[in-house]
mmCIF file of C-alpha atoms in Angstrom:
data_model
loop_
_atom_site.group_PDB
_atom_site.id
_atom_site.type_symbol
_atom_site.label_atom_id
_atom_site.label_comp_id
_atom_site.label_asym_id
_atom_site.label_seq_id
_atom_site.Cartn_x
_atom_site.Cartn_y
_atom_site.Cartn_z
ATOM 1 C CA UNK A 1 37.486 52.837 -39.332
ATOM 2 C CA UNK A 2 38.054 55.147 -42.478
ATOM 3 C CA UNK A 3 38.150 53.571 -46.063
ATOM 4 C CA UNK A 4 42.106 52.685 -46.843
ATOM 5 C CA UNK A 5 43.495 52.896 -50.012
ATOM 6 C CA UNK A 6 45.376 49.308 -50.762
ATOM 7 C CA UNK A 7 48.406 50.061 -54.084
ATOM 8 C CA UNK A 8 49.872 46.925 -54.753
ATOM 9 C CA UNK A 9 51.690 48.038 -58.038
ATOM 10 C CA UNK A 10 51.647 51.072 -60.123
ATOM 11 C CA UNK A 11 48.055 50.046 -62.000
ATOM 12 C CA UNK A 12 46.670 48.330 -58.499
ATOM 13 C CA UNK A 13 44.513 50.768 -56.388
ATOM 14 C CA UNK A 14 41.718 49.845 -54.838
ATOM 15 C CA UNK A 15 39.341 50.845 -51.388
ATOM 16 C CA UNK A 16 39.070 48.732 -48.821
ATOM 17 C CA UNK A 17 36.246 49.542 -46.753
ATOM 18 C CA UNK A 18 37.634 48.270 -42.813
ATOM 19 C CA UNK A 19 34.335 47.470 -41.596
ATOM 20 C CA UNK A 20 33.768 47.211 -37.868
ATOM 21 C CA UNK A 21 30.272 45.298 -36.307
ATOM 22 C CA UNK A 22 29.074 43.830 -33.449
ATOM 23 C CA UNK A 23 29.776 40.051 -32.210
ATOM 24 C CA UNK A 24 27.481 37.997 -34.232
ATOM 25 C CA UNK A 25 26.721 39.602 -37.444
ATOM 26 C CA UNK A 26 28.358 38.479 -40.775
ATOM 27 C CA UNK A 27 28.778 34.659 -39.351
ATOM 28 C CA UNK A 28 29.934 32.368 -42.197
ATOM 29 C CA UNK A 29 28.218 28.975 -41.365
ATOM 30 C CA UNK A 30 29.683 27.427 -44.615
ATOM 31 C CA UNK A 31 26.648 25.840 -45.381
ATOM 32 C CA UNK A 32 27.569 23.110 -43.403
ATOM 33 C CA UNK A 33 24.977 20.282 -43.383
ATOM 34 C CA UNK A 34 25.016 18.648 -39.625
ATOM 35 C CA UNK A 35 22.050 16.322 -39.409
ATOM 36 C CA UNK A 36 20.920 17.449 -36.103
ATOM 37 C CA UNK A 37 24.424 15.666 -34.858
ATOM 38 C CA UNK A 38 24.293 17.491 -31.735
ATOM 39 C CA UNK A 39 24.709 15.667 -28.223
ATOM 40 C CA UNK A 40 25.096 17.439 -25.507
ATOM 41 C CA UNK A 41 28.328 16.001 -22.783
ATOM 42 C CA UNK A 42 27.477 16.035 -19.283
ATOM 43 C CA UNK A 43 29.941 18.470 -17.290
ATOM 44 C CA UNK A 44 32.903 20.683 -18.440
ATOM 45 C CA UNK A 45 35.337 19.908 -21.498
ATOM 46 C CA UNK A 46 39.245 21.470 -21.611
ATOM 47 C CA UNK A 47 41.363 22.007 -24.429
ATOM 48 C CA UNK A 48 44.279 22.963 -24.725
ATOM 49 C CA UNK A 49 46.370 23.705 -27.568
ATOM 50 C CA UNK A 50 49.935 25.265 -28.505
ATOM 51 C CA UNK A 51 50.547 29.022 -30.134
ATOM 52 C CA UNK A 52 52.335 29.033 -33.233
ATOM 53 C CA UNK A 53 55.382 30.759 -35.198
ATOM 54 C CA UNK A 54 54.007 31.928 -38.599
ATOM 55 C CA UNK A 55 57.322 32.054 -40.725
ATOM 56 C CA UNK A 56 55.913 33.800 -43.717
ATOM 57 C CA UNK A 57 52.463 34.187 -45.851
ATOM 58 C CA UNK A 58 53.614 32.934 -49.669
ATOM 59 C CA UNK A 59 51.254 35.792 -51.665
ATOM 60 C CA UNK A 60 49.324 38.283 -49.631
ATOM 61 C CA UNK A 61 47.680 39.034 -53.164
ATOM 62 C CA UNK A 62 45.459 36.237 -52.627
ATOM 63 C CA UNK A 63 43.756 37.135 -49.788
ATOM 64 C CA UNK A 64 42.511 40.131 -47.328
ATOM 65 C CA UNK A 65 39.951 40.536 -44.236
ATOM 66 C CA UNK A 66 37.018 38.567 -45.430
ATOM 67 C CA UNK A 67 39.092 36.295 -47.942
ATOM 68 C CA UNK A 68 41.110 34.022 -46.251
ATOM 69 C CA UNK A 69 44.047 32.126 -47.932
ATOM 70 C CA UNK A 70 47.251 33.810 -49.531
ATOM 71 C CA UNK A 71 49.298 29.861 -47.931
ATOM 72 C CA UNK A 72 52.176 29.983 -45.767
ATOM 73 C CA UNK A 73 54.069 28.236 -43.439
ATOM 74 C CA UNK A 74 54.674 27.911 -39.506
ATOM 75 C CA UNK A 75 55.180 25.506 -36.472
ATOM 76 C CA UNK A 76 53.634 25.039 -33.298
ATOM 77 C CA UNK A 77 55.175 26.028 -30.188
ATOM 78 C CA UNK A 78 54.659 24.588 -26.914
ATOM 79 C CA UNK A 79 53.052 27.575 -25.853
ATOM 80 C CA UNK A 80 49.560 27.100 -24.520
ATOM 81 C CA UNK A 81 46.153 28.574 -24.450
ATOM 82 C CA UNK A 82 43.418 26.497 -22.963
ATOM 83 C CA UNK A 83 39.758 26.357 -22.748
ATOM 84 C CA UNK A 84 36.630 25.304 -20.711
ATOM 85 C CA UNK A 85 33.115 24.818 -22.255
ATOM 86 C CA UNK A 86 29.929 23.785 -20.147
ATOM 87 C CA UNK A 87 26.968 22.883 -21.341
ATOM 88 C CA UNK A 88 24.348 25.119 -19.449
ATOM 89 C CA UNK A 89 20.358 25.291 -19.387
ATOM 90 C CA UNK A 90 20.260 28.698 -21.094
ATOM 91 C CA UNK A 91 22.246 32.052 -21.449
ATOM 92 C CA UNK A 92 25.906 32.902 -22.815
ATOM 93 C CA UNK A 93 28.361 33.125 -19.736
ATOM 94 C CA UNK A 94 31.764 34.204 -20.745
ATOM 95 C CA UNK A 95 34.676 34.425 -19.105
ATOM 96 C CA UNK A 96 37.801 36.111 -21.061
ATOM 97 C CA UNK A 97 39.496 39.555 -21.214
ATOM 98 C CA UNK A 98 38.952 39.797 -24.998
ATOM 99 C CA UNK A 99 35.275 38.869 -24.649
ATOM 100 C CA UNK A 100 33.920 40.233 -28.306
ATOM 101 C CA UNK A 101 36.150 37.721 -29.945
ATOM 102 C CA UNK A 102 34.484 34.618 -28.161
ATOM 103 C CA UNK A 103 30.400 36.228 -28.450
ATOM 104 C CA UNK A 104 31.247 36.113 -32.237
ATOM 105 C CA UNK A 105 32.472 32.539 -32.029
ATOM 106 C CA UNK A 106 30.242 31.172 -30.030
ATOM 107 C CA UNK A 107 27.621 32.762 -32.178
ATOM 108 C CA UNK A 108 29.084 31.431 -34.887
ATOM 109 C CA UNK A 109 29.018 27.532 -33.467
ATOM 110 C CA UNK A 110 25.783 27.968 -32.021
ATOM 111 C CA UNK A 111 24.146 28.818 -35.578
ATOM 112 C CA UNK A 112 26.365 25.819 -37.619
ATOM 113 C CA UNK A 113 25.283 23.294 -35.159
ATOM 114 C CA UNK A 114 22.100 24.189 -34.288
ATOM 115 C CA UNK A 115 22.487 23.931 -30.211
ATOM 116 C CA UNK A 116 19.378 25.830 -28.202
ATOM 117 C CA UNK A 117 20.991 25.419 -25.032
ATOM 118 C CA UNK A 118 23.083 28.061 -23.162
ATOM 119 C CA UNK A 119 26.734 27.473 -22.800
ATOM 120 C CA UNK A 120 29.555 28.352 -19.787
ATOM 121 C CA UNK A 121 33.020 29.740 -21.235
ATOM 122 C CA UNK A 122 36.493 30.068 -19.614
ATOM 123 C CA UNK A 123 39.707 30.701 -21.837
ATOM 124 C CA UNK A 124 42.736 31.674 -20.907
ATOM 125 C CA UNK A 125 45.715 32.752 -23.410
ATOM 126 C CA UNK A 126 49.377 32.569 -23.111
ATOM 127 C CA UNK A 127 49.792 36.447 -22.472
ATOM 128 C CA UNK A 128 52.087 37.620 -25.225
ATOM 129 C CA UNK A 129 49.621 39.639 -27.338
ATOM 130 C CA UNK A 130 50.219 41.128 -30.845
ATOM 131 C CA UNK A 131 53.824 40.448 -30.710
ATOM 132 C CA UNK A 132 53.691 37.699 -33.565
ATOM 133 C CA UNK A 133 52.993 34.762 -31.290
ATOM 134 C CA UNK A 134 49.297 33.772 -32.435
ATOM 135 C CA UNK A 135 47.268 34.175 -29.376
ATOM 136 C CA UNK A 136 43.746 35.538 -31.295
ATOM 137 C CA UNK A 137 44.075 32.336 -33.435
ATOM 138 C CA UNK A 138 45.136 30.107 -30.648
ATOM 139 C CA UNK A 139 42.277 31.043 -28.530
ATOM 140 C CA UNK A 140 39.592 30.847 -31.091
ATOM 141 C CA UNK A 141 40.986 27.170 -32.115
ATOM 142 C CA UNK A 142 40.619 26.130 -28.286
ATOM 143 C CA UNK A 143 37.241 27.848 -27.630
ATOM 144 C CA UNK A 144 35.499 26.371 -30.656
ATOM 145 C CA UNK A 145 36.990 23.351 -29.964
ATOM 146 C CA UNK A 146 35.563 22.669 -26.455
ATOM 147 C CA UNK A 147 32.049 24.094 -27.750
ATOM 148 C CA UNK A 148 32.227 21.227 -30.430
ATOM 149 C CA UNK A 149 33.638 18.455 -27.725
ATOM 150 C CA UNK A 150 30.610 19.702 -25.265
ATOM 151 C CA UNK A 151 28.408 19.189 -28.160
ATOM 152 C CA UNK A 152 29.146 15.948 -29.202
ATOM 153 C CA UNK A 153 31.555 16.790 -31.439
ATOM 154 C CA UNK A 154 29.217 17.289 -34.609
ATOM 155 C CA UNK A 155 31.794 19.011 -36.452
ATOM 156 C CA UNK A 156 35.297 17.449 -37.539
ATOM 157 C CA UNK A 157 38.542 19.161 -37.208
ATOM 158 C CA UNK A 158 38.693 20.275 -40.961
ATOM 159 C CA UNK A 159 35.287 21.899 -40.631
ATOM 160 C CA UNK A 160 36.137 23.487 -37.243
ATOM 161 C CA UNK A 161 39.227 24.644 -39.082
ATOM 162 C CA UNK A 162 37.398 26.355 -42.404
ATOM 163 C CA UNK A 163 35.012 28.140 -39.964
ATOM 164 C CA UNK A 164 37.666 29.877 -37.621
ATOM 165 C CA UNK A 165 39.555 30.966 -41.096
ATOM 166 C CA UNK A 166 36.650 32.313 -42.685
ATOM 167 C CA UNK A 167 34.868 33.731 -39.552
ATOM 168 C CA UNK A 168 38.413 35.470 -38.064
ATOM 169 C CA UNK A 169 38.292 38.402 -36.173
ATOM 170 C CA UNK A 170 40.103 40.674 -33.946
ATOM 171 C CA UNK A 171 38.379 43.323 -31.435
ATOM 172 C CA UNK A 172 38.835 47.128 -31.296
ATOM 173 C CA UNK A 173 39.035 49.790 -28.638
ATOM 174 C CA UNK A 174 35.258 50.444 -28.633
ATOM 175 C CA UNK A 175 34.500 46.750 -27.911
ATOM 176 C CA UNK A 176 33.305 46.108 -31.727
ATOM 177 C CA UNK A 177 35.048 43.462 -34.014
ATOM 178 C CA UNK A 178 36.740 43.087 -37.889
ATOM 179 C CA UNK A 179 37.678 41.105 -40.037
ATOM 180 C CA UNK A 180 41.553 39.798 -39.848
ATOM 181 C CA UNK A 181 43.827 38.585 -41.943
ATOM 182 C CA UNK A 182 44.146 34.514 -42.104
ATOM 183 C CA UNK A 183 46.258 32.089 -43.803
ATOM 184 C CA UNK A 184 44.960 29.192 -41.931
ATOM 185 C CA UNK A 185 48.712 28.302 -40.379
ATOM 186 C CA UNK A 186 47.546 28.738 -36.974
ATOM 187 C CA UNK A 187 44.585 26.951 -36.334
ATOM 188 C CA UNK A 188 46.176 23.826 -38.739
ATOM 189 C CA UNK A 189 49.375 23.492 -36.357
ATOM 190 C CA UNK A 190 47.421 24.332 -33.232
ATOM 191 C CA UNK A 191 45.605 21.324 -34.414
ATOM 192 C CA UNK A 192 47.691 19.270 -35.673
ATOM 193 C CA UNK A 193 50.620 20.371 -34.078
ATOM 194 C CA UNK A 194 54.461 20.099 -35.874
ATOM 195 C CA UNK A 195 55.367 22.312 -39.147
ATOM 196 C CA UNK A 196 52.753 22.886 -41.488
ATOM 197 C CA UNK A 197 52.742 24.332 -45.052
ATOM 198 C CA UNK A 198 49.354 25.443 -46.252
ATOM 199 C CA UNK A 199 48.400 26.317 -50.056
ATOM 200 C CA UNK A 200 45.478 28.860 -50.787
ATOM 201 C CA UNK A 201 41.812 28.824 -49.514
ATOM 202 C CA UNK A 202 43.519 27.287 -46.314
ATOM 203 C CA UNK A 203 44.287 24.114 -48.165
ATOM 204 C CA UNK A 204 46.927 22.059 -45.907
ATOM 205 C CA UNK A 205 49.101 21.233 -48.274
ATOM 206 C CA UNK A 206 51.844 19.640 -45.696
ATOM 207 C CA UNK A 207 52.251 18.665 -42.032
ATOM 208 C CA UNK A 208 55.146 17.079 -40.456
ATOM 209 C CA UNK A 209 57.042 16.397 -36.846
ATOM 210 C CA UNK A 210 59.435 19.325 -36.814
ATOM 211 C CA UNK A 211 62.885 20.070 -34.908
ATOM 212 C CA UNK A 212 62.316 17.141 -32.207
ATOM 213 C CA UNK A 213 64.801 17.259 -29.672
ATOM 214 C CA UNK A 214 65.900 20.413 -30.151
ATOM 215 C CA UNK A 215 64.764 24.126 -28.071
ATOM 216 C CA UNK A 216 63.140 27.100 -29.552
ATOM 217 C CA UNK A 217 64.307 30.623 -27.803
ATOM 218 C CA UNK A 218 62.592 33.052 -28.442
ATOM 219 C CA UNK A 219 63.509 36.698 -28.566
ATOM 220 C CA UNK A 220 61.638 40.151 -28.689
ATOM 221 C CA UNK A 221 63.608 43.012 -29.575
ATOM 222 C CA UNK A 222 62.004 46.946 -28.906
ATOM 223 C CA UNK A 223 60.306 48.103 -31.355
ATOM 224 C CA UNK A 224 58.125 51.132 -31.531
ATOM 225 C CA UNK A 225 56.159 50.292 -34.328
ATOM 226 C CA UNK A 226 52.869 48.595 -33.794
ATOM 227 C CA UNK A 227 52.506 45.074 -35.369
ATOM 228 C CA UNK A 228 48.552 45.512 -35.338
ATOM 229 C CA UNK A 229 45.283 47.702 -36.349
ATOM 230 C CA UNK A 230 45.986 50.142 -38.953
ATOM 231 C CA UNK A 231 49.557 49.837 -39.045
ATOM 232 C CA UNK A 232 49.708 45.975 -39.776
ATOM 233 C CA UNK A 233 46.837 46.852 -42.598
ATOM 234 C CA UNK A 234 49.096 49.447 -44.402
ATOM 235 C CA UNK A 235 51.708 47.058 -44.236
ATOM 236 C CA UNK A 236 50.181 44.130 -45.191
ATOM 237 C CA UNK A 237 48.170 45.410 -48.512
ATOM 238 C CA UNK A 238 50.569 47.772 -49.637
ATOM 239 C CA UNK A 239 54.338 47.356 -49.446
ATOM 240 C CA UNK A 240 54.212 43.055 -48.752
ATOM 241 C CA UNK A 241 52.131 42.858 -51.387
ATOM 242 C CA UNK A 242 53.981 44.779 -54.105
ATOM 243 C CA UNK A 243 56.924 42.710 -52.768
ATOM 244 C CA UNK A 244 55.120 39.377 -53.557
ATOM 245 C CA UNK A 245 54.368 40.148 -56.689
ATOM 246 C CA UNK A 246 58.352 40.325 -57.421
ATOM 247 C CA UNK A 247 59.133 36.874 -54.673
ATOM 248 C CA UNK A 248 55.994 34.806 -54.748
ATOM 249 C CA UNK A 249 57.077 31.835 -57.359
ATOM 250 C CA UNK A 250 60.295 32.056 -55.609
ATOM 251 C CA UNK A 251 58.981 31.311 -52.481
ATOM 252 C CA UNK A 252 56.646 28.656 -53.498
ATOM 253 C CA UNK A 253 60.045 27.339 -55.415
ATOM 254 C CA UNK A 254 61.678 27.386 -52.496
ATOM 255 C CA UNK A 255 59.246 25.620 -50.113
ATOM 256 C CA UNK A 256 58.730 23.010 -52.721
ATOM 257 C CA UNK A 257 62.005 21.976 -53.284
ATOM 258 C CA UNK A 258 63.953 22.889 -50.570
ATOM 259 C CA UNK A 259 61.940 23.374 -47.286
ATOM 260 C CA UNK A 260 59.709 20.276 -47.503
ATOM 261 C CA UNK A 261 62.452 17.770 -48.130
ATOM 262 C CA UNK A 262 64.729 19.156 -45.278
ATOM 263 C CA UNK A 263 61.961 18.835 -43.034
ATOM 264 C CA UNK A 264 61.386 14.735 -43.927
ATOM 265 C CA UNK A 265 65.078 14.613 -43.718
ATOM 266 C CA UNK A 266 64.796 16.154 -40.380
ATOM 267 C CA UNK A 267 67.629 18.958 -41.692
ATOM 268 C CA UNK A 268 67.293 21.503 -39.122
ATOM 269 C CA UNK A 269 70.223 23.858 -40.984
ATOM 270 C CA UNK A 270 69.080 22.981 -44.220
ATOM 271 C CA UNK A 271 65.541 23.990 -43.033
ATOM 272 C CA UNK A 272 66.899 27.020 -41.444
ATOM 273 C CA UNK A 273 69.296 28.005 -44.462
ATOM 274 C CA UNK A 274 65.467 28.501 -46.338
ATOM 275 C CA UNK A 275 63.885 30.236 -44.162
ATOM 276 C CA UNK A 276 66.684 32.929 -44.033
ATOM 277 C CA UNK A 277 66.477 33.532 -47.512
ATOM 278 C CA UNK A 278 63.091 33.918 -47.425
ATOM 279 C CA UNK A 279 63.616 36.717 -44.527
ATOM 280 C CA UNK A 280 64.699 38.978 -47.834
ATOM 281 C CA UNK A 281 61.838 37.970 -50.288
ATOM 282 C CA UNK A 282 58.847 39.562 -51.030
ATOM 283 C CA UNK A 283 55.842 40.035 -48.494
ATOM 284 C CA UNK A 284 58.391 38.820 -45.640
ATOM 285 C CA UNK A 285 60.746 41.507 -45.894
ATOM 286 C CA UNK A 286 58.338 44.084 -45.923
ATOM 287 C CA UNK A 287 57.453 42.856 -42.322
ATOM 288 C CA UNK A 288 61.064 42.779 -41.284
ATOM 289 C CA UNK A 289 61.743 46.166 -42.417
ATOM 290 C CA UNK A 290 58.803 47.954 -40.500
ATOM 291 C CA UNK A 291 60.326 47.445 -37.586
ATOM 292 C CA UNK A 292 63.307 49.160 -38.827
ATOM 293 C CA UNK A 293 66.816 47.272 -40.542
ATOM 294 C CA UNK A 294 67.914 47.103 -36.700
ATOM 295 C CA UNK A 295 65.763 44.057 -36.632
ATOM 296 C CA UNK A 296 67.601 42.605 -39.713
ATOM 297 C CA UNK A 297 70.955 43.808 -37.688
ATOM 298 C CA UNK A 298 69.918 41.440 -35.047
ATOM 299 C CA UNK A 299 68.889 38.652 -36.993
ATOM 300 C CA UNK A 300 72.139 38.589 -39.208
ATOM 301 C CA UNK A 301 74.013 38.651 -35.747
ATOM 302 C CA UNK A 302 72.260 35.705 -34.275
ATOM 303 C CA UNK A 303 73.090 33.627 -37.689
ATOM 304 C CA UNK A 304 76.930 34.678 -37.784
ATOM 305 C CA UNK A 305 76.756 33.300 -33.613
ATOM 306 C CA UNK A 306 75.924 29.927 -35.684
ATOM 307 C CA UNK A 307 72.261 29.404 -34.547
ATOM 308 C CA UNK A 308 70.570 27.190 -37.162
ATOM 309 C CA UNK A 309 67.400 28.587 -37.134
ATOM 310 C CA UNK A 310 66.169 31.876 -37.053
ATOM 311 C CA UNK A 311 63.528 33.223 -38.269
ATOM 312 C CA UNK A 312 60.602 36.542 -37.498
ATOM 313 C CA UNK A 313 57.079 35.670 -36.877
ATOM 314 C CA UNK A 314 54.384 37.164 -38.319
ATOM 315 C CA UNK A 315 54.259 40.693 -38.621
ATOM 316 C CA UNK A 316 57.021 40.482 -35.683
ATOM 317 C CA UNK A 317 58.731 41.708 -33.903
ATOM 318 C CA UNK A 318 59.255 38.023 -32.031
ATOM 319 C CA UNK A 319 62.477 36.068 -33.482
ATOM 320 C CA UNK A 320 62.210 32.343 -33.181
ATOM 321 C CA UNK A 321 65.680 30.516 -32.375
ATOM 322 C CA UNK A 322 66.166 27.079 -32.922
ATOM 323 C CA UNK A 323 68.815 25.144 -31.569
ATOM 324 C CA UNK A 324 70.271 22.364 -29.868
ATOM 325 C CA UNK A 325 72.667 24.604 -27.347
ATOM 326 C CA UNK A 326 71.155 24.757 -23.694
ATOM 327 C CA UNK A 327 70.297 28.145 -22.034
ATOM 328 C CA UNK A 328 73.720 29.627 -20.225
ATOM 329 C CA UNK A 329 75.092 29.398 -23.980
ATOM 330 C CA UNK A 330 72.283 30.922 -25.630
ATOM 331 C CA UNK A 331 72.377 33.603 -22.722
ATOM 332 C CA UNK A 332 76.007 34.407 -23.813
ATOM 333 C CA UNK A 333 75.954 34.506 -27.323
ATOM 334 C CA UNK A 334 72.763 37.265 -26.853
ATOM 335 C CA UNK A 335 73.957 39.471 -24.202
ATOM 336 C CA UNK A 336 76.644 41.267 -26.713
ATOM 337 C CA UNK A 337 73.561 42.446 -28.945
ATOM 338 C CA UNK A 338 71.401 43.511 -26.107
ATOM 339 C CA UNK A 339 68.597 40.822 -25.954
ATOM 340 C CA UNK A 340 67.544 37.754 -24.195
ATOM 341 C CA UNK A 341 65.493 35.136 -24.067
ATOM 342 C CA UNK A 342 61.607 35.942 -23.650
ATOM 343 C CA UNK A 343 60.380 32.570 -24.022
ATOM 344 C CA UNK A 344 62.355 29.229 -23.746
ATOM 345 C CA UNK A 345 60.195 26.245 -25.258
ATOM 346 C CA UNK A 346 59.894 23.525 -27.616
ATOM 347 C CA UNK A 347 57.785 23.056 -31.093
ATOM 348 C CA UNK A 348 54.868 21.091 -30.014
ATOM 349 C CA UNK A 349 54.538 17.969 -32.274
ATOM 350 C CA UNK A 350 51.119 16.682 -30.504
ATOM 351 C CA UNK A 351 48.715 19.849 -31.198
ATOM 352 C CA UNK A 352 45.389 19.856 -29.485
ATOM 353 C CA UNK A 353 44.665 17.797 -26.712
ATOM 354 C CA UNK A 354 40.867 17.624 -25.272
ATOM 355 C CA UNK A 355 40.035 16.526 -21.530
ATOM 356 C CA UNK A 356 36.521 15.251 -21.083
ATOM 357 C CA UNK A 357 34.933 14.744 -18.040
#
């Protein structure tokens, strides 16, 4: 990929070289220290682990591909990608559609923890690709998961966690990889599960049960615009970040003050009342609006029909509605504005879940 310009402000211009490579080169090992922890588990381990809604990044100043960070916020979804790693006399066998991503990872674990054995791979993802719904980070949590469980789990969850952000990746047409964009939101509530609120350098700052007993709809509108490659880069370091400049102590305000005590008052509409302001500030509007102000059309419609919760994720154009009223209702209030329900789930609360043998 060409060089691309990134103009943040009027006296911010900088090049960006979007290096692409092959599965295994630039590994960030962390300098993790494992005291040859490694111990091999007899027979096949399974994860599994849910996707995740990633409400909004809180500065996209603060970080890029290669720099992880820039906080956020999001909730996991019980969505699910899962994972089986074997333990294998020698060779890398691999079985996924998006194969480069898992040769990098399991590159990756294979040089922090110092195995010499070969290793037998099966993922499976929840199908709903580059639509907002975190299936590249959901899949990478699972995969290095069951590598570490296999292993003898040398590495903790934290450490698992500050590898995948610093080591993310996403593949191209010619079977090479990049470097992503990563706040760290997806692996922590794939994890962890519930709603999580991470600060830079994928600090968690906050993680708590979120919207028990109620459903999460889900809704993807058309949209012609693409929500990855190039397209998500221009957005992304050019228009959301001049906008966070403007929003990003507002945000943070907001969060603070407003968003974290609604959630440990278990204040769905309170909860929901922040997140739609923060659909209009800074780095998140700039993702609403490139998939046109129809997209704001539909999520101002969905509000006035008295849902409590809506809100885009990611780079859209997926719109997350959460709400107490069962199915036929929700199926009524949508058919008016043209849309229905994609995906009818719950926020997972558990996060991931390993099977040994």
């Amino acid at each position: 990929m060409a060089k691309m310009m990134i103009r943040g402000g009027d006296l911010d211009l900088v090049e960006y070289d979007f290096k692409t490579f092959q599965p295994g080169e630039f590994l960030q090992t962390l300098d993790l220290d494992l005291n040859d922890a490694v111990r091999p588990v007899d027979g096949p381990v399974t994860v599994r682990a849910p996707s995740r809604i990633h409400l909004t990044v809180l500065d996209m100043n603060r970080f890029a591909p290669e720099h992880p960070g820039g906080g956020g916020i999001g909730f996991a979804i019980q969505l699910y990608c899962t994972a089986t790693a074997e333990c294998t006399p020698a060779g890398i066998e691999i079985t996924y559609s998006r194969e480069p991503l898992l040769r990098h990872l399991v590159a990756l674990m294979v040089k922090v923890t110092g195995y010499t054995g070969g290793l037998k791979i099966s993922a499976e993802d929840h199908t709903y690709a580059h639509i907002g719904l975190g299936s590249t980070s959901t899949i990478l949590t699972v995969v290095a998961h069951a590598i570490n469980a296999v292993l003898g789990s040398p590495l903790t969850d934290e450490q698992i966690r500050r590898l995948l952000g610093h080591n993310y990746v996403e593949e191209t047409a010619e079977g090479t990889i990049a470097f992503g964009f990563e706040t760290g939101v997806g692996p922590a509530v794939s994890t962890y599960g519930g709603f999580a609120v991470m600060g830079d350098e994928l600090v968690l700052a906050y993680q708590h049960p979120f919207a028990e007993g109620n459903q999460v709809y889900i809704v993807i509108p058309e949209s012609d615009t693409s929500s990855a490659g190039t397209q998500e880069f221009d957005l992304l370091m050019n228009r959301a970040r001049s906008l966070d400049y403007q929003d990003r102590e507002l945000k943070a305000y907001m969060i603070l003050m407003d968003l974290i005590p609604a959630l440990e008052k278990e204040d769905l509409k309170r909860a929901g009342d922040v997140i739609w302001e923060i659909e209009f500030r800074g780095s998140k509007r700039a993702e609403v609006e490139h998939h046109s102000f129809e997209l704001y059309n539909y999520m101002s419609q969905l509000r006035n029909a008295g849902f409590e919760f809506v809100g885009m994720s990611s780079v859209g154009p997926s719109i997350a509605l959460i709400t107490k009223r069962d199915r036929k209702t929700v199926d009524e209030l949508l058919k008016p504005l043209g849309l229905s329900v994609a995906i009818e789930t719950m926020v997972d609360n558990t996060g991931l879940q390993i099977q040994y043998p």
